[in-house]
Amino acid sequence: MAQFAIMRTRKLKSGAAMRGLERHNERLREVPGADPDRARDNQIIVGQDEQLNDAFARLTEGQKVRSNAVRAVEVMMTFSPEAPPKDLQAWVRDNRRWLEQEFGKENLVKLYLHMDEATPHLHAVVIPIDPKGKLNCRHFLGGADKLSALQDRYAVAMKPHNLERGNKGSKARHQSVKKFYSLIQTPTIEQLPPPKPLEGAKAYRDRLAPVVEKLNANFAQAKIIGEKLRQKERASRIQKAKAKSADRPKESIGKKILKAKNQERD
């Protein structure tokens, strides 16, 4: 089964949005699905000593910033939850290298590793300063072709970790940011917590009930998606067969009459 490299982007257009993201990433407010007991394993890899809005002010000093300009880009990176990389630190290192190559080392102002949710993942924040020194998000994310090429390059960077890109050119839309958060918070069978010391069978079953319910919902959704894909594949095969039939040269009426007469003579 293919294991995927997952990368999503989100644009931030206000100082308030940037402050809210910073509070979320640094766990300064409650985060649904995050385990407070595991928050100590989270890391701030880049940007420990500077707040996000201060970094923005530093990099855009002297520029006139439009009120609707994209001030920052959040880049979220993870992997198929059932197949984590063998070397997580190497995965983090390669993601950081890719971010610096794509957006510029100076533009990468925040990078967080979150270990307190079901699937480890990274949140990066980039101030989109182009090679001319101007705030210019379109230089990096302007249009479908650039976004697709960005996904291509990310997949190449993640290949050493046995992660690959999703189907290129498919009509399926990329997962939204909301879907991304849903994915990283979805437990897998391997992540079911073990029984606690002296915990009875009923108490253990009751404690697992919400987790199992979420797993069952996830499996049911996968079954529905699989059936929809099969229906689309069948429709596509029928459409191709019709198109192929339409492309075949048709006999003229004259040829058909001549053919019928020859058959009568025979």
PDB file of C-alpha atoms in Angstrom:
ATOM      1  CA  MET A   1       0.000   0.000   0.000  1.00  0.00           C
ATOM      2  CA  ALA A   2       1.347   3.419  -0.991  1.00  0.00           C
ATOM      3  CA  GLN A   3       2.350   5.754   1.836  1.00  0.00           C
ATOM      4  CA  PHE A   4       1.964   9.434   1.135  1.00  0.00           C
ATOM      5  CA  ALA A   5       3.870  12.636   1.844  1.00  0.00           C
ATOM      6  CA  ILE A   6       1.252  15.197   2.877  1.00  0.00           C
ATOM      7  CA  MET A   7       1.833  18.937   2.583  1.00  0.00           C
ATOM      8  CA  ARG A   8      -0.741  21.736   2.767  1.00  0.00           C
ATOM      9  CA  THR A   9      -0.512  25.528   2.738  1.00  0.00           C
ATOM     10  CA  ARG A  10      -2.680  28.252   4.235  1.00  0.00           C
ATOM     11  CA  LYS A  11      -2.477  32.022   3.713  1.00  0.00           C
ATOM     12  CA  LEU A  12      -2.579  34.454   6.646  1.00  0.00           C
ATOM     13  CA  LYS A  13      -3.733  38.007   5.917  1.00  0.00           C
ATOM     14  CA  SER A  14      -3.776  39.753   9.292  1.00  0.00           C
ATOM     15  CA  GLY A  15      -1.744  40.258  12.414  1.00  0.00           C
ATOM     16  CA  ALA A  16      -4.580  38.765  14.457  1.00  0.00           C
ATOM     17  CA  ALA A  17      -4.517  35.563  12.373  1.00  0.00           C
ATOM     18  CA  MET A  18      -0.758  35.321  12.894  1.00  0.00           C
ATOM     19  CA  ARG A  19      -1.089  35.795  16.666  1.00  0.00           C
ATOM     20  CA  GLY A  20      -3.817  33.151  16.802  1.00  0.00           C
ATOM     21  CA  LEU A  21      -1.675  30.678  14.882  1.00  0.00           C
ATOM     22  CA  GLU A  22       1.286  31.348  17.160  1.00  0.00           C
ATOM     23  CA  ARG A  23      -0.829  30.694  20.264  1.00  0.00           C
ATOM     24  CA  HIS A  24      -2.122  27.467  18.714  1.00  0.00           C
ATOM     25  CA  ASN A  25       1.308  26.191  17.699  1.00  0.00           C
ATOM     26  CA  GLU A  26       2.893  27.034  21.055  1.00  0.00           C
ATOM     27  CA  ARG A  27      -0.041  25.502  22.941  1.00  0.00           C
ATOM     28  CA  LEU A  28      -0.870  28.745  24.714  1.00  0.00           C
ATOM     29  CA  ARG A  29      -4.526  27.804  24.333  1.00  0.00           C
ATOM     30  CA  GLU A  30      -6.400  24.513  24.475  1.00  0.00           C
ATOM     31  CA  VAL A  31      -6.106  22.456  21.288  1.00  0.00           C
ATOM     32  CA  PRO A  32      -8.797  19.797  20.644  1.00  0.00           C
ATOM     33  CA  GLY A  33      -7.200  16.382  20.045  1.00  0.00           C
ATOM     34  CA  ALA A  34      -3.877  17.323  21.652  1.00  0.00           C
ATOM     35  CA  ASP A  35      -2.685  15.392  24.711  1.00  0.00           C
ATOM     36  CA  PRO A  36      -1.331  17.821  27.369  1.00  0.00           C
ATOM     37  CA  ASP A  37       0.806  15.033  28.841  1.00  0.00           C
ATOM     38  CA  ARG A  38       2.708  14.728  25.550  1.00  0.00           C
ATOM     39  CA  ALA A  39       3.083  18.476  24.927  1.00  0.00           C
ATOM     40  CA  ARG A  40       6.550  18.386  26.527  1.00  0.00           C
ATOM     41  CA  ASP A  41       7.736  16.442  23.450  1.00  0.00           C
ATOM     42  CA  ASN A  42       6.805  19.309  21.118  1.00  0.00           C
ATOM     43  CA  GLN A  43       9.685  21.375  19.752  1.00  0.00           C
ATOM     44  CA  ILE A  44      10.175  24.902  18.430  1.00  0.00           C
ATOM     45  CA  ILE A  45      12.874  24.246  15.847  1.00  0.00           C
ATOM     46  CA  VAL A  46      13.012  27.728  14.278  1.00  0.00           C
ATOM     47  CA  GLY A  47      11.935  31.049  15.791  1.00  0.00           C
ATOM     48  CA  GLN A  48      12.218  30.533  19.535  1.00  0.00           C
ATOM     49  CA  ASP A  49      13.397  34.082  20.210  1.00  0.00           C
ATOM     50  CA  GLU A  50      11.103  36.135  17.967  1.00  0.00           C
ATOM     51  CA  GLN A  51       7.346  36.554  17.800  1.00  0.00           C
ATOM     52  CA  LEU A  52       5.703  36.102  14.429  1.00  0.00           C
ATOM     53  CA  ASN A  53       4.472  39.676  13.982  1.00  0.00           C
ATOM     54  CA  ASP A  54       7.911  40.997  14.959  1.00  0.00           C
ATOM     55  CA  ALA A  55       9.495  38.804  12.277  1.00  0.00           C
ATOM     56  CA  PHE A  56       7.000  40.161   9.736  1.00  0.00           C
ATOM     57  CA  ALA A  57       7.800  43.766  10.699  1.00  0.00           C
ATOM     58  CA  ARG A  58      11.544  43.077  10.394  1.00  0.00           C
ATOM     59  CA  LEU A  59      11.329  41.472   6.940  1.00  0.00           C
ATOM     60  CA  THR A  60       8.917  44.054   5.487  1.00  0.00           C
ATOM     61  CA  GLU A  61      10.557  47.149   6.977  1.00  0.00           C
ATOM     62  CA  GLY A  62      10.261  50.111   4.601  1.00  0.00           C
ATOM     63  CA  GLN A  63       7.553  48.464   2.473  1.00  0.00           C
ATOM     64  CA  LYS A  64       3.993  49.662   2.061  1.00  0.00           C
ATOM     65  CA  VAL A  65       1.867  46.590   2.838  1.00  0.00           C
ATOM     66  CA  ARG A  66      -1.613  46.425   1.300  1.00  0.00           C
ATOM     67  CA  SER A  67      -4.467  45.773   3.722  1.00  0.00           C
ATOM     68  CA  ASN A  68      -5.429  42.571   1.840  1.00  0.00           C
ATOM     69  CA  ALA A  69      -1.879  41.312   1.316  1.00  0.00           C
ATOM     70  CA  VAL A  70      -0.875  37.792   2.321  1.00  0.00           C
ATOM     71  CA  ARG A  71       1.402  38.446   5.294  1.00  0.00           C
ATOM     72  CA  ALA A  72       2.478  34.868   5.964  1.00  0.00           C
ATOM     73  CA  VAL A  73       2.041  31.326   4.687  1.00  0.00           C
ATOM     74  CA  GLU A  74       1.565  28.378   7.003  1.00  0.00           C
ATOM     75  CA  VAL A  75       2.979  25.124   5.605  1.00  0.00           C
ATOM     76  CA  MET A  76       1.780  21.922   7.274  1.00  0.00           C
ATOM     77  CA  MET A  77       3.638  18.646   6.682  1.00  0.00           C
ATOM     78  CA  THR A  78       2.938  15.089   7.777  1.00  0.00           C
ATOM     79  CA  PHE A  79       2.636  11.539   6.390  1.00  0.00           C
ATOM     80  CA  SER A  80       0.209   8.624   6.196  1.00  0.00           C
ATOM     81  CA  PRO A  81      -0.451   7.833   9.873  1.00  0.00           C
ATOM     82  CA  GLU A  82      -0.116   4.080   9.413  1.00  0.00           C
ATOM     83  CA  ALA A  83       3.473   4.345   8.090  1.00  0.00           C
ATOM     84  CA  PRO A  84       5.638   6.839  10.007  1.00  0.00           C
ATOM     85  CA  PRO A  85       9.225   7.372   8.772  1.00  0.00           C
ATOM     86  CA  LYS A  86      11.809   5.105  10.394  1.00  0.00           C
ATOM     87  CA  ASP A  87      13.928   8.107  11.369  1.00  0.00           C
ATOM     88  CA  LEU A  88      11.679  10.971  12.474  1.00  0.00           C
ATOM     89  CA  GLN A  89      14.555  13.398  13.082  1.00  0.00           C
ATOM     90  CA  ALA A  90      15.881  12.797   9.562  1.00  0.00           C
ATOM     91  CA  TRP A  91      12.361  13.481   8.241  1.00  0.00           C
ATOM     92  CA  VAL A  92      12.268  16.754  10.202  1.00  0.00           C
ATOM     93  CA  ARG A  93      15.730  17.714   8.916  1.00  0.00           C
ATOM     94  CA  ASP A  94      14.769  17.050   5.280  1.00  0.00           C
ATOM     95  CA  ASN A  95      11.557  19.045   5.659  1.00  0.00           C
ATOM     96  CA  ARG A  96      13.490  22.006   7.049  1.00  0.00           C
ATOM     97  CA  ARG A  97      15.999  21.810   4.193  1.00  0.00           C
ATOM     98  CA  TRP A  98      13.156  21.701   1.639  1.00  0.00           C
ATOM     99  CA  LEU A  99      11.416  24.712   3.219  1.00  0.00           C
ATOM    100  CA  GLU A 100      14.637  26.760   3.138  1.00  0.00           C
ATOM    101  CA  GLN A 101      15.246  25.843  -0.507  1.00  0.00           C
ATOM    102  CA  GLU A 102      11.676  26.640  -1.567  1.00  0.00           C
ATOM    103  CA  PHE A 103      10.988  29.820   0.396  1.00  0.00           C
ATOM    104  CA  GLY A 104      14.425  31.073   1.469  1.00  0.00           C
ATOM    105  CA  LYS A 105      16.212  30.501   4.751  1.00  0.00           C
ATOM    106  CA  GLU A 106      15.556  34.051   5.963  1.00  0.00           C
ATOM    107  CA  ASN A 107      11.845  33.756   5.160  1.00  0.00           C
ATOM    108  CA  LEU A 108      11.357  30.661   7.324  1.00  0.00           C
ATOM    109  CA  VAL A 109      10.562  32.363  10.619  1.00  0.00           C
ATOM    110  CA  LYS A 110       8.821  29.545  12.531  1.00  0.00           C
ATOM    111  CA  LEU A 111       9.024  25.763  12.497  1.00  0.00           C
ATOM    112  CA  TYR A 112       7.258  23.578  15.063  1.00  0.00           C
ATOM    113  CA  LEU A 113       7.242  19.818  15.591  1.00  0.00           C
ATOM    114  CA  HIS A 114       4.055  18.618  17.262  1.00  0.00           C
ATOM    115  CA  MET A 115       4.171  15.236  18.995  1.00  0.00           C
ATOM    116  CA  ASP A 116       1.070  15.625  21.169  1.00  0.00           C
ATOM    117  CA  GLU A 117      -1.485  14.532  18.560  1.00  0.00           C
ATOM    118  CA  ALA A 118      -2.084  11.107  17.001  1.00  0.00           C
ATOM    119  CA  THR A 119       0.334  11.682  14.102  1.00  0.00           C
ATOM    120  CA  PRO A 120       3.590  13.700  14.373  1.00  0.00           C
ATOM    121  CA  HIS A 121       3.570  16.739  12.085  1.00  0.00           C
ATOM    122  CA  LEU A 122       5.306  20.019  11.344  1.00  0.00           C
ATOM    123  CA  HIS A 123       3.947  23.553  11.145  1.00  0.00           C
ATOM    124  CA  ALA A 124       6.132  26.091   9.351  1.00  0.00           C
ATOM    125  CA  VAL A 125       5.441  29.803   8.948  1.00  0.00           C
ATOM    126  CA  VAL A 126       6.993  31.637   6.014  1.00  0.00           C
ATOM    127  CA  ILE A 127       6.999  35.366   5.274  1.00  0.00           C
ATOM    128  CA  PRO A 128       6.735  35.358   1.448  1.00  0.00           C
ATOM    129  CA  ILE A 129       9.509  37.788   0.471  1.00  0.00           C
ATOM    130  CA  ASP A 130      10.464  37.351  -3.204  1.00  0.00           C
ATOM    131  CA  PRO A 131      14.047  37.550  -4.619  1.00  0.00           C
ATOM    132  CA  LYS A 132      13.550  41.300  -5.168  1.00  0.00           C
ATOM    133  CA  GLY A 133      12.923  41.792  -1.442  1.00  0.00           C
ATOM    134  CA  LYS A 134       9.173  42.451  -1.783  1.00  0.00           C
ATOM    135  CA  LEU A 135       6.247  40.838   0.028  1.00  0.00           C
ATOM    136  CA  ASN A 136       4.867  38.715  -2.784  1.00  0.00           C
ATOM    137  CA  CYS A 137       2.957  35.505  -2.063  1.00  0.00           C
ATOM    138  CA  ARG A 138       2.085  34.984  -5.745  1.00  0.00           C
ATOM    139  CA  HIS A 139       5.768  34.431  -6.493  1.00  0.00           C
ATOM    140  CA  PHE A 140       5.560  31.211  -4.459  1.00  0.00           C
ATOM    141  CA  LEU A 141       1.921  30.090  -4.611  1.00  0.00           C
ATOM    142  CA  GLY A 142       0.419  31.945  -7.554  1.00  0.00           C
ATOM    143  CA  GLY A 143      -1.825  29.611  -9.540  1.00  0.00           C
ATOM    144  CA  ALA A 144      -2.573  25.904  -9.848  1.00  0.00           C
ATOM    145  CA  ASP A 145       0.574  25.118 -11.852  1.00  0.00           C
ATOM    146  CA  LYS A 146       2.872  26.520  -9.163  1.00  0.00           C
ATOM    147  CA  LEU A 147       1.016  24.678  -6.421  1.00  0.00           C
ATOM    148  CA  SER A 148       1.213  21.409  -8.368  1.00  0.00           C
ATOM    149  CA  ALA A 149       4.937  21.883  -9.001  1.00  0.00           C
ATOM    150  CA  LEU A 150       5.421  22.589  -5.285  1.00  0.00           C
ATOM    151  CA  GLN A 151       3.762  19.257  -4.466  1.00  0.00           C
ATOM    152  CA  ASP A 152       6.036  17.538  -7.029  1.00  0.00           C
ATOM    153  CA  ARG A 153       9.193  18.924  -5.446  1.00  0.00           C
ATOM    154  CA  TYR A 154       7.984  18.065  -1.953  1.00  0.00           C
ATOM    155  CA  ALA A 155       7.394  14.459  -3.017  1.00  0.00           C
ATOM    156  CA  VAL A 156      10.944  14.255  -4.418  1.00  0.00           C
ATOM    157  CA  ALA A 157      12.340  15.570  -1.118  1.00  0.00           C
ATOM    158  CA  MET A 158      10.358  12.949   0.847  1.00  0.00           C
ATOM    159  CA  LYS A 159      11.288  10.010  -1.386  1.00  0.00           C
ATOM    160  CA  PRO A 160      14.203   8.906   0.895  1.00  0.00           C
ATOM    161  CA  HIS A 161      11.559   8.288   3.581  1.00  0.00           C
ATOM    162  CA  ASN A 162       9.529   5.979   1.310  1.00  0.00           C
ATOM    163  CA  LEU A 163       6.771   8.575   0.980  1.00  0.00           C
ATOM    164  CA  GLU A 164       5.252   9.467  -2.360  1.00  0.00           C
ATOM    165  CA  ARG A 165       2.988  12.041  -3.964  1.00  0.00           C
ATOM    166  CA  GLY A 166      -0.737  11.488  -4.373  1.00  0.00           C
ATOM    167  CA  ASN A 167      -2.222  11.004  -7.841  1.00  0.00           C
ATOM    168  CA  LYS A 168      -1.081  13.905 -10.002  1.00  0.00           C
ATOM    169  CA  GLY A 169      -3.633  15.398 -12.337  1.00  0.00           C
ATOM    170  CA  SER A 170      -6.587  13.658 -10.707  1.00  0.00           C
ATOM    171  CA  LYS A 171      -9.842  15.579 -10.414  1.00  0.00           C
ATOM    172  CA  ALA A 172      -9.903  14.953  -6.682  1.00  0.00           C
ATOM    173  CA  ARG A 173      -9.268  18.126  -4.701  1.00  0.00           C
ATOM    174  CA  HIS A 174      -6.431  18.334  -2.198  1.00  0.00           C
ATOM    175  CA  GLN A 175      -7.446  17.849   1.392  1.00  0.00           C
ATOM    176  CA  SER A 176      -8.441  21.101   3.035  1.00  0.00           C
ATOM    177  CA  VAL A 177      -6.659  22.406   6.123  1.00  0.00           C
ATOM    178  CA  LYS A 178      -9.622  21.133   8.171  1.00  0.00           C
ATOM    179  CA  LYS A 179      -9.107  17.644   6.687  1.00  0.00           C
ATOM    180  CA  PHE A 180      -5.388  17.929   7.525  1.00  0.00           C
ATOM    181  CA  TYR A 181      -6.176  18.489  11.195  1.00  0.00           C
ATOM    182  CA  SER A 182      -8.685  15.632  11.106  1.00  0.00           C
ATOM    183  CA  LEU A 183      -6.014  13.333   9.681  1.00  0.00           C
ATOM    184  CA  ILE A 184      -3.342  14.089  12.266  1.00  0.00           C
ATOM    185  CA  GLN A 185      -5.868  13.602  15.087  1.00  0.00           C
ATOM    186  CA  THR A 186      -7.141  10.230  13.814  1.00  0.00           C
ATOM    187  CA  PRO A 187      -5.674   7.293  15.752  1.00  0.00           C
ATOM    188  CA  THR A 188      -4.636   4.038  14.100  1.00  0.00           C
ATOM    189  CA  ILE A 189      -4.932   0.511  15.500  1.00  0.00           C
ATOM    190  CA  GLU A 190      -1.212   0.535  16.326  1.00  0.00           C
ATOM    191  CA  GLN A 191      -1.720   3.642  18.477  1.00  0.00           C
ATOM    192  CA  LEU A 192      -4.386   2.181  20.777  1.00  0.00           C
ATOM    193  CA  PRO A 193      -3.247   2.755  24.360  1.00  0.00           C
ATOM    194  CA  PRO A 194      -2.297  -0.368  26.350  1.00  0.00           C
ATOM    195  CA  PRO A 195      -4.127  -1.309  29.560  1.00  0.00           C
ATOM    196  CA  LYS A 196      -3.006   0.504  32.676  1.00  0.00           C
ATOM    197  CA  PRO A 197      -1.581  -1.492  35.601  1.00  0.00           C
ATOM    198  CA  LEU A 198      -4.374  -3.244  37.525  1.00  0.00           C
ATOM    199  CA  GLU A 199      -6.992  -1.891  35.102  1.00  0.00           C
ATOM    200  CA  GLY A 200      -9.934  -4.255  34.709  1.00  0.00           C
ATOM    201  CA  ALA A 201     -11.265  -5.405  31.336  1.00  0.00           C
ATOM    202  CA  LYS A 202     -14.465  -3.325  31.574  1.00  0.00           C
ATOM    203  CA  ALA A 203     -12.606  -0.156  32.598  1.00  0.00           C
ATOM    204  CA  TYR A 204     -10.150  -0.665  29.719  1.00  0.00           C
ATOM    205  CA  ARG A 205     -13.000  -1.260  27.258  1.00  0.00           C
ATOM    206  CA  ASP A 206     -14.829   1.865  28.437  1.00  0.00           C
ATOM    207  CA  ARG A 207     -11.652   3.954  28.123  1.00  0.00           C
ATOM    208  CA  LEU A 208     -11.103   2.703  24.560  1.00  0.00           C
ATOM    209  CA  ALA A 209     -14.715   3.219  23.461  1.00  0.00           C
ATOM    210  CA  PRO A 210     -14.275   6.789  22.060  1.00  0.00           C
ATOM    211  CA  VAL A 211     -11.065   5.791  20.238  1.00  0.00           C
ATOM    212  CA  VAL A 212     -12.634   2.668  18.703  1.00  0.00           C
ATOM    213  CA  GLU A 213     -15.683   4.683  17.670  1.00  0.00           C
ATOM    214  CA  LYS A 214     -13.426   7.120  15.822  1.00  0.00           C
ATOM    215  CA  LEU A 215     -11.561   4.257  14.133  1.00  0.00           C
ATOM    216  CA  ASN A 216     -14.821   2.645  13.003  1.00  0.00           C
ATOM    217  CA  ALA A 217     -16.000   5.957  11.560  1.00  0.00           C
ATOM    218  CA  ASN A 218     -12.698   6.310   9.724  1.00  0.00           C
ATOM    219  CA  PHE A 219     -12.962   2.795   8.242  1.00  0.00           C
ATOM    220  CA  ALA A 220     -16.564   3.424   7.178  1.00  0.00           C
ATOM    221  CA  GLN A 221     -15.562   6.644   5.452  1.00  0.00           C
ATOM    222  CA  ALA A 222     -12.722   4.863   3.650  1.00  0.00           C
ATOM    223  CA  LYS A 223     -15.195   2.225   2.418  1.00  0.00           C
ATOM    224  CA  ILE A 224     -17.525   4.918   1.038  1.00  0.00           C
ATOM    225  CA  ILE A 225     -14.642   6.732  -0.678  1.00  0.00           C
ATOM    226  CA  GLY A 226     -13.441   3.438  -2.188  1.00  0.00           C
ATOM    227  CA  GLU A 227     -16.879   2.701  -3.626  1.00  0.00           C
ATOM    228  CA  LYS A 228     -17.126   6.207  -5.115  1.00  0.00           C
ATOM    229  CA  LEU A 229     -13.714   5.768  -6.749  1.00  0.00           C
ATOM    230  CA  ARG A 230     -14.777   2.430  -8.233  1.00  0.00           C
ATOM    231  CA  GLN A 231     -17.930   4.032  -9.641  1.00  0.00           C
ATOM    232  CA  LYS A 232     -15.857   6.808 -11.218  1.00  0.00           C
ATOM    233  CA  GLU A 233     -13.476   4.251 -12.734  1.00  0.00           C
ATOM    234  CA  ARG A 234     -16.395   2.313 -14.253  1.00  0.00           C
ATOM    235  CA  ALA A 235     -17.895   5.514 -15.677  1.00  0.00           C
ATOM    236  CA  SER A 236     -14.497   6.490 -17.083  1.00  0.00           C
ATOM    237  CA  ARG A 237     -14.070   3.094 -18.806  1.00  0.00           C
ATOM    238  CA  ILE A 238     -17.552   3.370 -20.367  1.00  0.00           C
ATOM    239  CA  GLN A 239     -16.811   6.905 -21.562  1.00  0.00           C
ATOM    240  CA  LYS A 240     -13.504   5.816 -23.128  1.00  0.00           C
ATOM    241  CA  ALA A 241     -15.210   2.894 -24.862  1.00  0.00           C
ATOM    242  CA  LYS A 242     -17.868   5.210 -26.323  1.00  0.00           C
ATOM    243  CA  ALA A 243     -15.220   7.682 -27.486  1.00  0.00           C
ATOM    244  CA  LYS A 244     -13.232   4.873 -29.126  1.00  0.00           C
ATOM    245  CA  SER A 245     -16.360   3.612 -30.892  1.00  0.00           C
ATOM    246  CA  ALA A 246     -17.188   7.117 -32.132  1.00  0.00           C
ATOM    247  CA  ASP A 247     -13.682   7.465 -33.609  1.00  0.00           C
ATOM    248  CA  ARG A 248     -14.056   4.376 -35.812  1.00  0.00           C
ATOM    249  CA  PRO A 249     -14.623   5.227 -39.501  1.00  0.00           C
ATOM    250  CA  LYS A 250     -18.270   4.681 -40.535  1.00  0.00           C
ATOM    251  CA  GLU A 251     -19.265   3.057 -43.804  1.00  0.00           C
ATOM    252  CA  SER A 252     -21.056   5.275 -46.282  1.00  0.00           C
ATOM    253  CA  ILE A 253     -24.600   4.377 -47.393  1.00  0.00           C
ATOM    254  CA  GLY A 254     -23.264   3.591 -50.886  1.00  0.00           C
ATOM    255  CA  LYS A 255     -20.742   1.116 -49.506  1.00  0.00           C
ATOM    256  CA  LYS A 256     -23.414  -0.538 -47.372  1.00  0.00           C
ATOM    257  CA  ILE A 257     -25.703  -1.018 -50.451  1.00  0.00           C
ATOM    258  CA  LEU A 258     -22.801  -2.416 -52.503  1.00  0.00           C
ATOM    259  CA  LYS A 259     -21.884  -4.771 -49.676  1.00  0.00           C
ATOM    260  CA  ALA A 260     -25.503  -6.001 -49.428  1.00  0.00           C
ATOM    261  CA  LYS A 261     -25.672  -6.634 -53.197  1.00  0.00           C
ATOM    262  CA  ASN A 262     -22.436  -8.630 -53.125  1.00  0.00           C
ATOM    263  CA  GLN A 263     -23.802 -10.734 -50.293  1.00  0.00           C
ATOM    264  CA  GLU A 264     -26.995 -11.408 -52.351  1.00  0.00           C
ATOM    265  CA  ARG A 265     -24.901 -12.579 -55.333  1.00  0.00           C
ATOM    266  CA  ASP A 266     -22.987 -14.944 -53.096  1.00  0.00           C
TER     267      ASP A 266
END
